[in-house]
Coordinates of C-alpha atoms in Angstrom, one line a residue:
X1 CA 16.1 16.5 10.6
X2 CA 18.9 14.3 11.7
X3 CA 19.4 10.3 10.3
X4 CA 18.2 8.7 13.3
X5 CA 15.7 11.3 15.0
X6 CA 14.3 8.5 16.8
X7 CA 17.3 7.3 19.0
X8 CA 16.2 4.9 22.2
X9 CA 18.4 5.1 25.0
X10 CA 16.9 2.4 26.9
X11 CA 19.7 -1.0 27.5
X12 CA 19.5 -3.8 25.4
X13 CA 18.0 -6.9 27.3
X14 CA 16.6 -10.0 25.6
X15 CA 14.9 -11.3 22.0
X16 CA 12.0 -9.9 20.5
X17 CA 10.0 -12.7 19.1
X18 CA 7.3 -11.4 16.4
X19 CA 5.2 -13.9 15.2
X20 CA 3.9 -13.5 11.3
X21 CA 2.2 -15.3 8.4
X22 CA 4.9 -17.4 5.9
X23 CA 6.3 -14.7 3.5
X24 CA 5.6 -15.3 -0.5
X25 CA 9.2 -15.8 -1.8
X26 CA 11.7 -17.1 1.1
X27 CA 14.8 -15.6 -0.1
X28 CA 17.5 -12.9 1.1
X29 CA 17.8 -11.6 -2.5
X30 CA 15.1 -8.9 -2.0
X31 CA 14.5 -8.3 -5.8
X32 CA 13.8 -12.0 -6.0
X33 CA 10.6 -11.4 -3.9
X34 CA 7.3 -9.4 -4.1
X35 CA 9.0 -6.6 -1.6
X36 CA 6.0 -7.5 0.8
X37 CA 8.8 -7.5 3.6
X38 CA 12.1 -5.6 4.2
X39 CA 14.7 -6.6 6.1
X40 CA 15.2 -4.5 9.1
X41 CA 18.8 -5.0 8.5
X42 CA 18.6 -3.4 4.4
X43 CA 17.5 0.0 4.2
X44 CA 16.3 2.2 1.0
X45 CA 17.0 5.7 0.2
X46 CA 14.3 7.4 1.9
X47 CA 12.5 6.5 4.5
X48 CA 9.3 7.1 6.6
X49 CA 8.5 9.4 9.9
X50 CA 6.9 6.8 12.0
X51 CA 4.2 9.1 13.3
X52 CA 3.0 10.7 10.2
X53 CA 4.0 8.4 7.4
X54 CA 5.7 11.2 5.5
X55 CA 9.1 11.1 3.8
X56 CA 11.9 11.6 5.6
X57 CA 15.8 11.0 5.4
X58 CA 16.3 8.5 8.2
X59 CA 16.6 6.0 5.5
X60 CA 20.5 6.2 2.9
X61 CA 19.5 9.4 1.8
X62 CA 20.3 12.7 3.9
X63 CA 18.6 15.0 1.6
X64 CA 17.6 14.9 -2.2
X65 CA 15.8 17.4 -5.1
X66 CA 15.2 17.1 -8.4
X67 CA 14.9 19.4 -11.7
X68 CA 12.2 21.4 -12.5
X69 CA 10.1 18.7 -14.6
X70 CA 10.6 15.9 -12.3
X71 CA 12.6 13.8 -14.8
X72 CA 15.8 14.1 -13.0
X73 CA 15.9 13.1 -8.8
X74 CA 19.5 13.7 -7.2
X75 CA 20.1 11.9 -4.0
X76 CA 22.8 12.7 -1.8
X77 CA 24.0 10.3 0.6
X78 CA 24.5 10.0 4.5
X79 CA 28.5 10.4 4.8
X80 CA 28.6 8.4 7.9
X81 CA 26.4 5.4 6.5
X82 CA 28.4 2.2 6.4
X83 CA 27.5 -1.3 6.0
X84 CA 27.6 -4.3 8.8
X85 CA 30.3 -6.8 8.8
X86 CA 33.1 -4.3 7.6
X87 CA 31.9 -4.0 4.8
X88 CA 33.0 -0.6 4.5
X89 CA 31.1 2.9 3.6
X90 CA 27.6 3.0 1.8
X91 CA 28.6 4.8 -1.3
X92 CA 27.0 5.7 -4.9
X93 CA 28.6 3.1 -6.4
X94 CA 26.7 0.1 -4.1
X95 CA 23.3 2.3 -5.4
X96 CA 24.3 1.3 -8.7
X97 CA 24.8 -1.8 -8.2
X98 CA 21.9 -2.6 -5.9
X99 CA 19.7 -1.1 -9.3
X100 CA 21.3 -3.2 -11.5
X101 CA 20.2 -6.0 -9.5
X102 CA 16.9 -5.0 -9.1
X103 CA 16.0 -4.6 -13.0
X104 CA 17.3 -7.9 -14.1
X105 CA 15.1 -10.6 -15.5
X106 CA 14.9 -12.9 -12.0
X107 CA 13.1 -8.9 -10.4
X108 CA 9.6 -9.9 -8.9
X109 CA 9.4 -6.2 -7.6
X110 CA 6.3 -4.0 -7.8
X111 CA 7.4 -1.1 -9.9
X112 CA 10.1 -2.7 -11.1
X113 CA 9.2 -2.3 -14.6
X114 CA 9.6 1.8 -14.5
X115 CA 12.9 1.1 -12.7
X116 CA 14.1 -0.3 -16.1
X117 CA 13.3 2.6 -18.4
X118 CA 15.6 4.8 -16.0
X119 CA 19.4 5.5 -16.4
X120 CA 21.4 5.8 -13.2
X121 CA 24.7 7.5 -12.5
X122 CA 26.9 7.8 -9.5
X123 CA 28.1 11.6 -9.3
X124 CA 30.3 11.2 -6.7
X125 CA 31.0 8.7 -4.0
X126 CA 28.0 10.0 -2.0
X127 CA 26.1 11.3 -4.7
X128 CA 23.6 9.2 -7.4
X129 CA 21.1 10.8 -9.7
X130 CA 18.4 8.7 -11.6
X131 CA 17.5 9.8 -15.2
X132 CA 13.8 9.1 -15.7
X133 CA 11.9 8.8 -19.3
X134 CA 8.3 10.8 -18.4
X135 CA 8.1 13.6 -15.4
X136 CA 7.4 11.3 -12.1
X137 CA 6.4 13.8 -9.5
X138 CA 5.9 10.7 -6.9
X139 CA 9.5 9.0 -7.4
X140 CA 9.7 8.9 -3.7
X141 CA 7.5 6.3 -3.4
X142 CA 9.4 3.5 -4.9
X143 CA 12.1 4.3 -2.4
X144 CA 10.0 4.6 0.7
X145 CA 6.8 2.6 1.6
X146 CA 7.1 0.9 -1.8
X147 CA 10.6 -0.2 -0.7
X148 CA 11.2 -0.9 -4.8
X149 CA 14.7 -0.5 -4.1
X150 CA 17.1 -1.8 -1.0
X151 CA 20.9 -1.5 -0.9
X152 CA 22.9 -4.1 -1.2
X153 CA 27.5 -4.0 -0.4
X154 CA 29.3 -4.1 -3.8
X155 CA 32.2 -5.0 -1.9
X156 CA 30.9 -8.2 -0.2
X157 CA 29.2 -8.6 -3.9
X158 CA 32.8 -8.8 -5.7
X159 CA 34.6 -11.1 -2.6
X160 CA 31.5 -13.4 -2.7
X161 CA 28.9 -13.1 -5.3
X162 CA 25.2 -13.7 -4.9
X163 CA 26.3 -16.8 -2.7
X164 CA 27.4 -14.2 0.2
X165 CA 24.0 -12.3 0.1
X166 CA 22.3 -15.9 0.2
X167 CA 24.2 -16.7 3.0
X168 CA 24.3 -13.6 5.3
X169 CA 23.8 -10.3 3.1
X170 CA 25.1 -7.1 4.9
X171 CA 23.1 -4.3 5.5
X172 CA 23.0 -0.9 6.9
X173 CA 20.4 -0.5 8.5
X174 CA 20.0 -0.9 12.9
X175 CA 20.2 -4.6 12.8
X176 CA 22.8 -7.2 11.4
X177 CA 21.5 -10.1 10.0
X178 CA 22.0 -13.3 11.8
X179 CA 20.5 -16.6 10.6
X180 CA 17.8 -18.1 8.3
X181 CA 16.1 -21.0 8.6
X182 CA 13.8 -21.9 5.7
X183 CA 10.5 -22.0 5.8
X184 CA 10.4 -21.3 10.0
X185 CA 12.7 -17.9 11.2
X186 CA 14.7 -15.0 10.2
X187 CA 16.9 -13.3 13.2
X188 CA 18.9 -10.3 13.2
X189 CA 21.2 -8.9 15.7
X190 CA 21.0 -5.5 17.3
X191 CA 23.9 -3.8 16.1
X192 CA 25.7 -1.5 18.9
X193 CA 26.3 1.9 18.2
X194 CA 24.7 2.5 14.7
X195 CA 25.9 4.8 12.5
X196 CA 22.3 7.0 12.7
X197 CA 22.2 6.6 16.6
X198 CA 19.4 4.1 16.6
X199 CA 19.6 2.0 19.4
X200 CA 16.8 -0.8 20.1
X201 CA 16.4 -1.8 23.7
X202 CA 16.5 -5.5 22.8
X203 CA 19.8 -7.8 21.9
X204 CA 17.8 -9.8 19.0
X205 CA 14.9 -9.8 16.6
X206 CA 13.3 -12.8 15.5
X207 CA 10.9 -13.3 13.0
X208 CA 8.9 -17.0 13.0
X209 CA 6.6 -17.9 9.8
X210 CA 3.7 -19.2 11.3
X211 CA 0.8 -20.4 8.9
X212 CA -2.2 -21.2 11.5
X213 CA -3.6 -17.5 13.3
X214 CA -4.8 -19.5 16.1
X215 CA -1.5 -21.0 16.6
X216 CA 0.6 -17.4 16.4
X217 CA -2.6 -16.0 19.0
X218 CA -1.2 -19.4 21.3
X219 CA 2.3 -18.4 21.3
X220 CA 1.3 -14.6 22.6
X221 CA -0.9 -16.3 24.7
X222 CA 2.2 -18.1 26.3
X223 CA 4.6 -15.3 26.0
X224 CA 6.5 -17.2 23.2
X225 CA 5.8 -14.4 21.0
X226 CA 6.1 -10.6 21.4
X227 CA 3.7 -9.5 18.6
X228 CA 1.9 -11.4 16.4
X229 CA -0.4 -10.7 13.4
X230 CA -3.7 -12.1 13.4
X231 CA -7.1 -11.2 11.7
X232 CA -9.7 -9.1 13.0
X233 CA -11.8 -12.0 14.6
X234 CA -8.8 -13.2 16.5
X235 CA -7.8 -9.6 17.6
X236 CA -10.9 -9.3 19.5
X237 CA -10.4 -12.5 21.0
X238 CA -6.8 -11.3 21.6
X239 CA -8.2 -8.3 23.6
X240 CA -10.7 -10.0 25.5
X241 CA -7.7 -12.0 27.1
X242 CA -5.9 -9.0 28.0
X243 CA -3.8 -8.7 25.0
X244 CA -3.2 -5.1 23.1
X245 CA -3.8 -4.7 19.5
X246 CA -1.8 -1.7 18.2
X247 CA -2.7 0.3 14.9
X248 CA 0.0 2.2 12.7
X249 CA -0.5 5.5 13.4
X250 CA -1.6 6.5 9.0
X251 CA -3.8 4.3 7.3
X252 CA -1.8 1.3 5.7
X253 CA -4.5 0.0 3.1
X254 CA -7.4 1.6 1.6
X255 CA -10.4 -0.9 0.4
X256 CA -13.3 -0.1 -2.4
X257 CA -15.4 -1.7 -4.4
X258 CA -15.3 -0.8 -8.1
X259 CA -17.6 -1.2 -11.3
X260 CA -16.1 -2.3 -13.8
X261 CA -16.5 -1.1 -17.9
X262 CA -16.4 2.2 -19.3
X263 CA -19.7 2.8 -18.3
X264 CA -19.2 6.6 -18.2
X265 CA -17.6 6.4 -21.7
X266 CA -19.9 8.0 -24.4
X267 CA -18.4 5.9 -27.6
X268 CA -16.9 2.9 -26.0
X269 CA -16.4 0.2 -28.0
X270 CA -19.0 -2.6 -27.9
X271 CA -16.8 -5.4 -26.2
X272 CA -15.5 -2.7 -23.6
X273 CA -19.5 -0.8 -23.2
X274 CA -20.8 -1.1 -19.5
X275 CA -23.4 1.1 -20.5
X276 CA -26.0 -1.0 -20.9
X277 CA -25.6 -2.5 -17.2
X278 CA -27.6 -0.5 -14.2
X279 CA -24.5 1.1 -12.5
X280 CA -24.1 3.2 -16.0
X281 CA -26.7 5.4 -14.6
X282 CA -25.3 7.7 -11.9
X283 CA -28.6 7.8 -10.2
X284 CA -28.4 3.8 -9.4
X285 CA -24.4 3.9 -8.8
X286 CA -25.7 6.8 -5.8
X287 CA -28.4 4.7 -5.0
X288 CA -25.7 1.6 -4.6
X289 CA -23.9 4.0 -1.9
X290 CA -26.9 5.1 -0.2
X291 CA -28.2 2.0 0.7
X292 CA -25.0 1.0 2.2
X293 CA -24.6 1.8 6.3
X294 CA -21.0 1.7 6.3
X295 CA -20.3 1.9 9.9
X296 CA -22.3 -1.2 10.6
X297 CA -20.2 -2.7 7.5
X298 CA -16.9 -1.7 8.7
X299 CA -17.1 -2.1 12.4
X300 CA -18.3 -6.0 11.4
X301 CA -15.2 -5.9 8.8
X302 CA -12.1 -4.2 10.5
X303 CA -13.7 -3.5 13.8
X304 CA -12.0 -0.4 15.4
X305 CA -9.4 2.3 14.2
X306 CA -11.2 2.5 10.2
X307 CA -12.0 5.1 8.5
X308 CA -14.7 5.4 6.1
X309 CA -13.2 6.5 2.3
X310 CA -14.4 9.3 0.9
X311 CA -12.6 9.1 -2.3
X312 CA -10.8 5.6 -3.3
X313 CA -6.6 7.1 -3.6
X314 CA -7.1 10.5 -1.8
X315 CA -5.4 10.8 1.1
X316 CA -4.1 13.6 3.6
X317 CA -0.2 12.6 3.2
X318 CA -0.4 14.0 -0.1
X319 CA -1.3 16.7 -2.8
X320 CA -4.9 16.8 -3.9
X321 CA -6.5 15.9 -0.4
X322 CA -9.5 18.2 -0.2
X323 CA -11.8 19.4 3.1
X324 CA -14.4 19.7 1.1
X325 CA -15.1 16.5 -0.1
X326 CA -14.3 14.6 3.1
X327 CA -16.3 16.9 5.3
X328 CA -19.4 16.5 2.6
X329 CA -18.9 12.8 3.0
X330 CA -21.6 11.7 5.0
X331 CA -24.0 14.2 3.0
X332 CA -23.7 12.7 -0.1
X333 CA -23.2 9.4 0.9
X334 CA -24.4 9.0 3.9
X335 CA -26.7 5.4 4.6
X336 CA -30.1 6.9 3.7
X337 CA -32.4 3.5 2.4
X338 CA -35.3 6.1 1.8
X339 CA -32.8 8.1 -0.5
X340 CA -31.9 5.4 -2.0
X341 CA -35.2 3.6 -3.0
X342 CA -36.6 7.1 -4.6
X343 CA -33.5 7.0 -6.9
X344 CA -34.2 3.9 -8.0
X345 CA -37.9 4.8 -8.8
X346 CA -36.3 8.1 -10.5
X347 CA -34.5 6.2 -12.7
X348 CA -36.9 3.4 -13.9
X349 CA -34.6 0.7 -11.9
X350 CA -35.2 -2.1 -12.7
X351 CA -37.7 -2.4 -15.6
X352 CA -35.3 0.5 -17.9
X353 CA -32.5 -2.0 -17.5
X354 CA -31.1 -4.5 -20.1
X355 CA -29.3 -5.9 -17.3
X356 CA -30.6 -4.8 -13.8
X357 CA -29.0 -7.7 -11.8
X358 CA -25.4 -6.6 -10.4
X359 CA -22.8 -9.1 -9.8
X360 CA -20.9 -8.8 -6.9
X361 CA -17.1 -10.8 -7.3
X362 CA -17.2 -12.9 -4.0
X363 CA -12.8 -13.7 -3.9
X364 CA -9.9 -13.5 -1.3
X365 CA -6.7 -12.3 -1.6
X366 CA -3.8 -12.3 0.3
X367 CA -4.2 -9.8 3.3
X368 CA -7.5 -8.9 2.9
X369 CA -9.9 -12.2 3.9
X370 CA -12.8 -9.5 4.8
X371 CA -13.4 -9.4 0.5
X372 CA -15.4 -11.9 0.5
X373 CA -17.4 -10.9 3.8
X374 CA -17.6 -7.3 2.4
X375 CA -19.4 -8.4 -0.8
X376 CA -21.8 -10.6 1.3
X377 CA -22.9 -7.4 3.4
X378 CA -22.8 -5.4 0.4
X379 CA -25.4 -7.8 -1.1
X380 CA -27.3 -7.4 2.2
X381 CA -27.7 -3.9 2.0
X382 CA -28.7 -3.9 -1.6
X383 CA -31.5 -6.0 -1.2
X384 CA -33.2 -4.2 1.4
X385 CA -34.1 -1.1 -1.1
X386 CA -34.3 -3.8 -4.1
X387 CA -31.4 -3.9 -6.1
X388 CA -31.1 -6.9 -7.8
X389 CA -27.6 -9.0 -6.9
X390 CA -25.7 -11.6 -8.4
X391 CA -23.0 -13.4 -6.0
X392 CA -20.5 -14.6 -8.2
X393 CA -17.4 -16.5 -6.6
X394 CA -14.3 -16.4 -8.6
X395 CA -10.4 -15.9 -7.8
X396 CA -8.5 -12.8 -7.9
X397 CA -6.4 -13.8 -11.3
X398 CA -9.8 -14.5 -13.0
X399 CA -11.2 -10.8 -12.4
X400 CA -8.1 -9.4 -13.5
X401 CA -8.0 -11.4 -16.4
X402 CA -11.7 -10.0 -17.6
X403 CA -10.7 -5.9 -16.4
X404 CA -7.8 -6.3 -18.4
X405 CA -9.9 -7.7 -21.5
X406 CA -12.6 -5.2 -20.8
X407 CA -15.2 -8.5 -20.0
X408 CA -15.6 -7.7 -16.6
X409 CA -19.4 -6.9 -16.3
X410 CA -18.9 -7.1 -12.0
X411 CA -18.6 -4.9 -9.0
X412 CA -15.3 -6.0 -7.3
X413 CA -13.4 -5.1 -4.1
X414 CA -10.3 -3.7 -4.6
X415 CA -7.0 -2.7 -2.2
X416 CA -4.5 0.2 -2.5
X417 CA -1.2 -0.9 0.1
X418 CA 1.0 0.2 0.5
X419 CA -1.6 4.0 0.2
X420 CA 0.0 5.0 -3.0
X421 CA 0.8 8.6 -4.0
X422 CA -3.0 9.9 -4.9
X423 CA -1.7 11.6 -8.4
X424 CA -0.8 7.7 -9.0
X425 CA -3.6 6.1 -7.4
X426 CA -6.0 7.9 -9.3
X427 CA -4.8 7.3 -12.7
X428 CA -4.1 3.7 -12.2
X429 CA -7.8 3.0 -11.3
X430 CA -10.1 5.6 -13.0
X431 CA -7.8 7.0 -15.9
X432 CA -6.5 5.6 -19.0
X433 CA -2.9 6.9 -18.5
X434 CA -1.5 4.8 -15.9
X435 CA -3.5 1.2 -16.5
X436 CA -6.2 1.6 -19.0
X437 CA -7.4 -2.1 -17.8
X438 CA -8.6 0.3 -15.3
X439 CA -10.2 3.2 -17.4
X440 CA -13.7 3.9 -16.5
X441 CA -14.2 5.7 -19.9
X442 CA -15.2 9.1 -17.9
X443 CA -13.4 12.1 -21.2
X444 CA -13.6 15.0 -18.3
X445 CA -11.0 12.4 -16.0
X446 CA -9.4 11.4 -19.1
X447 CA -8.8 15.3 -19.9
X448 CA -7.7 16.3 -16.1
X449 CA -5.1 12.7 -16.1
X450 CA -3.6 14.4 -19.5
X451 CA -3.3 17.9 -17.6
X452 CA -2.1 16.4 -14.4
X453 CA 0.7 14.4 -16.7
X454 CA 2.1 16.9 -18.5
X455 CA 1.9 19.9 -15.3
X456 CA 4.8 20.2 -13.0
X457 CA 4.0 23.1 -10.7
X458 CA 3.5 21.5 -7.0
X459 CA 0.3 24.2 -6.3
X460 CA -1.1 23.6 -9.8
X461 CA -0.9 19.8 -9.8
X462 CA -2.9 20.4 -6.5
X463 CA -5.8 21.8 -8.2
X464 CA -5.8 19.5 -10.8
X465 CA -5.8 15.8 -8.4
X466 CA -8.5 17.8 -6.9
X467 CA -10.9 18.3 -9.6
X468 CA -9.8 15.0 -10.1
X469 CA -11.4 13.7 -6.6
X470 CA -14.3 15.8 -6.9
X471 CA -15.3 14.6 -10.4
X472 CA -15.0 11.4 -9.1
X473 CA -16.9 12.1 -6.1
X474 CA -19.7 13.7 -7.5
X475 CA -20.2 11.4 -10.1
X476 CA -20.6 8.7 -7.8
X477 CA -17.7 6.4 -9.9
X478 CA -17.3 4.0 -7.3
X479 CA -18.1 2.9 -4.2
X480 CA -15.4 3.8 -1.1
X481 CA -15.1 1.7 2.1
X482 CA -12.4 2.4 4.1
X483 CA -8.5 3.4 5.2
X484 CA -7.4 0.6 7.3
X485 CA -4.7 0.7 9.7
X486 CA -1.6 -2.2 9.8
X487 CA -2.3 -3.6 13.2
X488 CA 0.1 -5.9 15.4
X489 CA -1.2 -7.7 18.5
X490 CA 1.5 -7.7 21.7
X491 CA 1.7 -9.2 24.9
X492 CA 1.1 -6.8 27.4
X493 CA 3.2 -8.1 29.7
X494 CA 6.1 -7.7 27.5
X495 CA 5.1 -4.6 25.0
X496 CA 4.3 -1.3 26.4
X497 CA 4.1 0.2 22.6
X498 CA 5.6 0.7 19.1
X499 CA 5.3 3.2 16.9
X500 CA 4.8 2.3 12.8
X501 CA 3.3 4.5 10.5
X502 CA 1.8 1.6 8.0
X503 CA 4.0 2.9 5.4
X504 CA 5.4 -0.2 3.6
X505 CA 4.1 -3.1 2.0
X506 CA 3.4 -5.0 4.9
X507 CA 2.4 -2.6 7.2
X508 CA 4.8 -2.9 9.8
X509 CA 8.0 -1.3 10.2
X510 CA 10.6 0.8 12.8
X511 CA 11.0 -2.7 14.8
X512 CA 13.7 -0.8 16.5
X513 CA 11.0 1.6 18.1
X514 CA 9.6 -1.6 19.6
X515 CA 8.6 -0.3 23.2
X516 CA 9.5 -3.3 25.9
X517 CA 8.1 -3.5 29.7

């Protein structure tokens, strides 16, 4: 595979205007942020093919490997990758330098915190291996879609300190950066003959923070915009006007709702026991996914382009993905009310309860406005074959706060975006390895997490994340919604396409494969 792979021969003619909600952390000093967005002048090591969302070296890195128990990742570097502004050759020793950054005290990163248990060492000029404490099979991510690590010039960094990356930080990536003004844009020239052969059709990117949706859907309206992001309600009313809404071609967020508590945990402890709350009984947690018609839900939700879930953290791009399960998906899950109601009855719901009522966590969070919509439909559903609700309203720092002291007693909606390695997904939010907050108390998942931990053979591991799945699967552990593409909306009279995979942490990326009229 070359660098570019993905070289646009088409002349450069005008600004491309992309119209997006304010970012978190206004600030060139990417570690300073939450990594949400990545310059599309700063590149990583590894980057991602824009059609399938897999890792690929069009990023710093031309190739990399690593030892046989994944605690030692080599990285070798493009030779002809250089920095803008003449700032010389991207070499080992800016990698360095860009980590030390990264794991200081001001880091807001995701991820960060594993980035400082590692040791890094420049080889050679093009050459930088990272020494990591525990095997990490999926140390890929945190350079790709994750984007836990950008590269910064060591050479403007000892002319002009932190005040030249405030000011205009180089970058090697397809654009140059331009100007920022706080608070309103970001722009970033197209840079003429890049080193990987990328070359955008368009002279300038602009990005513009715009808070209001129906004021970004105005400026597409009036061709003061290219793209724009907007929710789901506003796409359609984007569409209807003769406006295209373009999906990234993976899925860029996967959405569940979980239950909370060991409750498949035989001897939890009193204070973390869920067992005494309805969804401990796998007959009333299959019942709670019967009931639900998850097309209706999701088409009202995301509209088009979703995918129902089968399993919360499985997904195709990696290891453990099975057939199986997602073909026997609408079998065992499938909306089925009469199913439903005859489990309940089987079980004694509600009158063998302590607790029959389940709460459903009404909140919002950033990105994902359909939570609180989801848990309303949810509730719909579940009363129809007569399971007893509670909606509770509460924010998104209070339910963590009672999952992480084992209080939570709810059924919450939950995200996974960037679509995280599955071997990590699924320990983070069913296993007690990777966040125990997170543990639903099952010893057979416990046992396979342990297994899957200490096991370092690509085929094996396989195995293991799926008997993983299906445990999780057949047990009926959660409930799964959907894989959700990133979607942009573009003028048609200005876009013909672009091509983005959903990858990173905000969905969008490859601005250079931006497709003009």
């Amino acid at each position: 595979m070359t660098a570019g792979g993905l070289t646009n021969t088409a002349s450069a003619e005008e600004k491309v205007v992309v119209a997006v909600s304010p970012l978190g952390a206004d600030s060139n000093l990417y570690w300073a942020t939450t990594g949400a967005f990545i310059f599309p002048s700063m590149q990583t090591l590894v980057g991602n093919d824009a059609q399938t969302g897999k890792y690929d070296n069009s990023q710093l890195a031309e190739s990399w490997e690593h030892n046989e128990d994944f605690t030692s990742w080599t990285f070798k570097l493009h030779p002809a990758a250089k920095f803008s502004g003449d700032w010389g050759p991207v070499t080992a020793a800016d990698v360095v330098h860009s980590f030390n950054l990264h794991i200081g005290e001001d880091a807001k990163l995701s991820g960060i915190s594993n980035f400082r248990k590692m040791e890094i060492t420049a080889v050679d000029d093009h050459t930088v291996r990272f020494d990591l404490p525990n095997p990490t099979p999926n140390f890929l991510f945190s350079h790709a879609g994750r984007g836990s690590l950008v590269i910064y010039s060591k050479a403007q960094f000892d002319a002009e300190g932190l005040a030249g990356y405030e000011a205009a930080p180089a970058g090697s990536g397809p654009f140059e950066y331009k100007e920022r003004e706080v608070g309103q844009s970001l722009t970033f020239s197209t840079i003429a003959d890049h080193w990987t052969g990328v070359s955008p059709e368009f002279d300038e990117i602009e990005f513009r923070w715009v808070s209001e949706p129906s004021t970004r859907l105005a400026m597409l309206s009036a061709g003061e915009a290219h793209a724009v992001t907007l929710p789901r309600d506003l796409q359609d009313d984007a569409a209807e006007a003769g406006q295209k809404v373009l999906s990234s071609s993976e899925g860029a967020m996967q959405s569940t709702m979980l239950f909370t508590g060991q409750f498949m945990n035989p001897e939890a402890e009193e204070n973390r026991d869920a067992r005494t709350y309805a969804w401990a009984d796998q007959r009333v947690r299959e019942a709670v996914n019967r009931a639900l018609d998850r097309d209706a839900i999701l088409e009202v939700l995301y509209g088009e382009g979703v995918r129902a879930l089968p399993v919360y953290t499985m997904d195709p791009r990696f290891p453990g993905f099975s057939e199986e399960i997602a073909k026997g998906f609408d079998d065992a899950y499938g909306y089925d009310p009469e199913k439903a109601m005859a489990l309940l009855a089987e079980a004694g719901y509600p009158d063998a309860f302590d607790t029959p009522e389940i709460p459903l966590v009404v909140t919002s969070l950033a990105g994902n406005p359909e939570f609180a919509q989801m848990a309303e439909l949810v509730q719909a559903y579940l009363d129809v074959v007569g399971i007893k609700t509670q909606m509770r309203e509460q924010d998104w720092a209070t339910g963590n706060t009672a999952i992480r002291g084992f209080t939570a007693d709810f059924v919450t909606p939950m995200r996974n975006a960037p679509v995280r390695p599955s071997a990590l997904g699924v320990q983070i939010f069913f296993t007690k390895h990777a966040s125990p907050h997170l543990d639903i108390g099952d010893p057979e998942l416990n046992d396979l997490g342990g297994k899957l931990i200490s096991e370092t053979d690509p085929a094996a591991r396989d195995e293991v994340l799926k008997a993983m799945f299906t445990r999780i699967f057949d047990s009926y552990a959660h409930i799964p919604m959907a894989t959700v593409p990133a979607s942009v909306v573009v003028n048609g009279d200005l876009v013909e396409g672009w091509n983005f995979p959903g990858a990173s942490s905000s969905g969008l990326s490859h601005y250079h494969l931006i497709d003009l009229k």
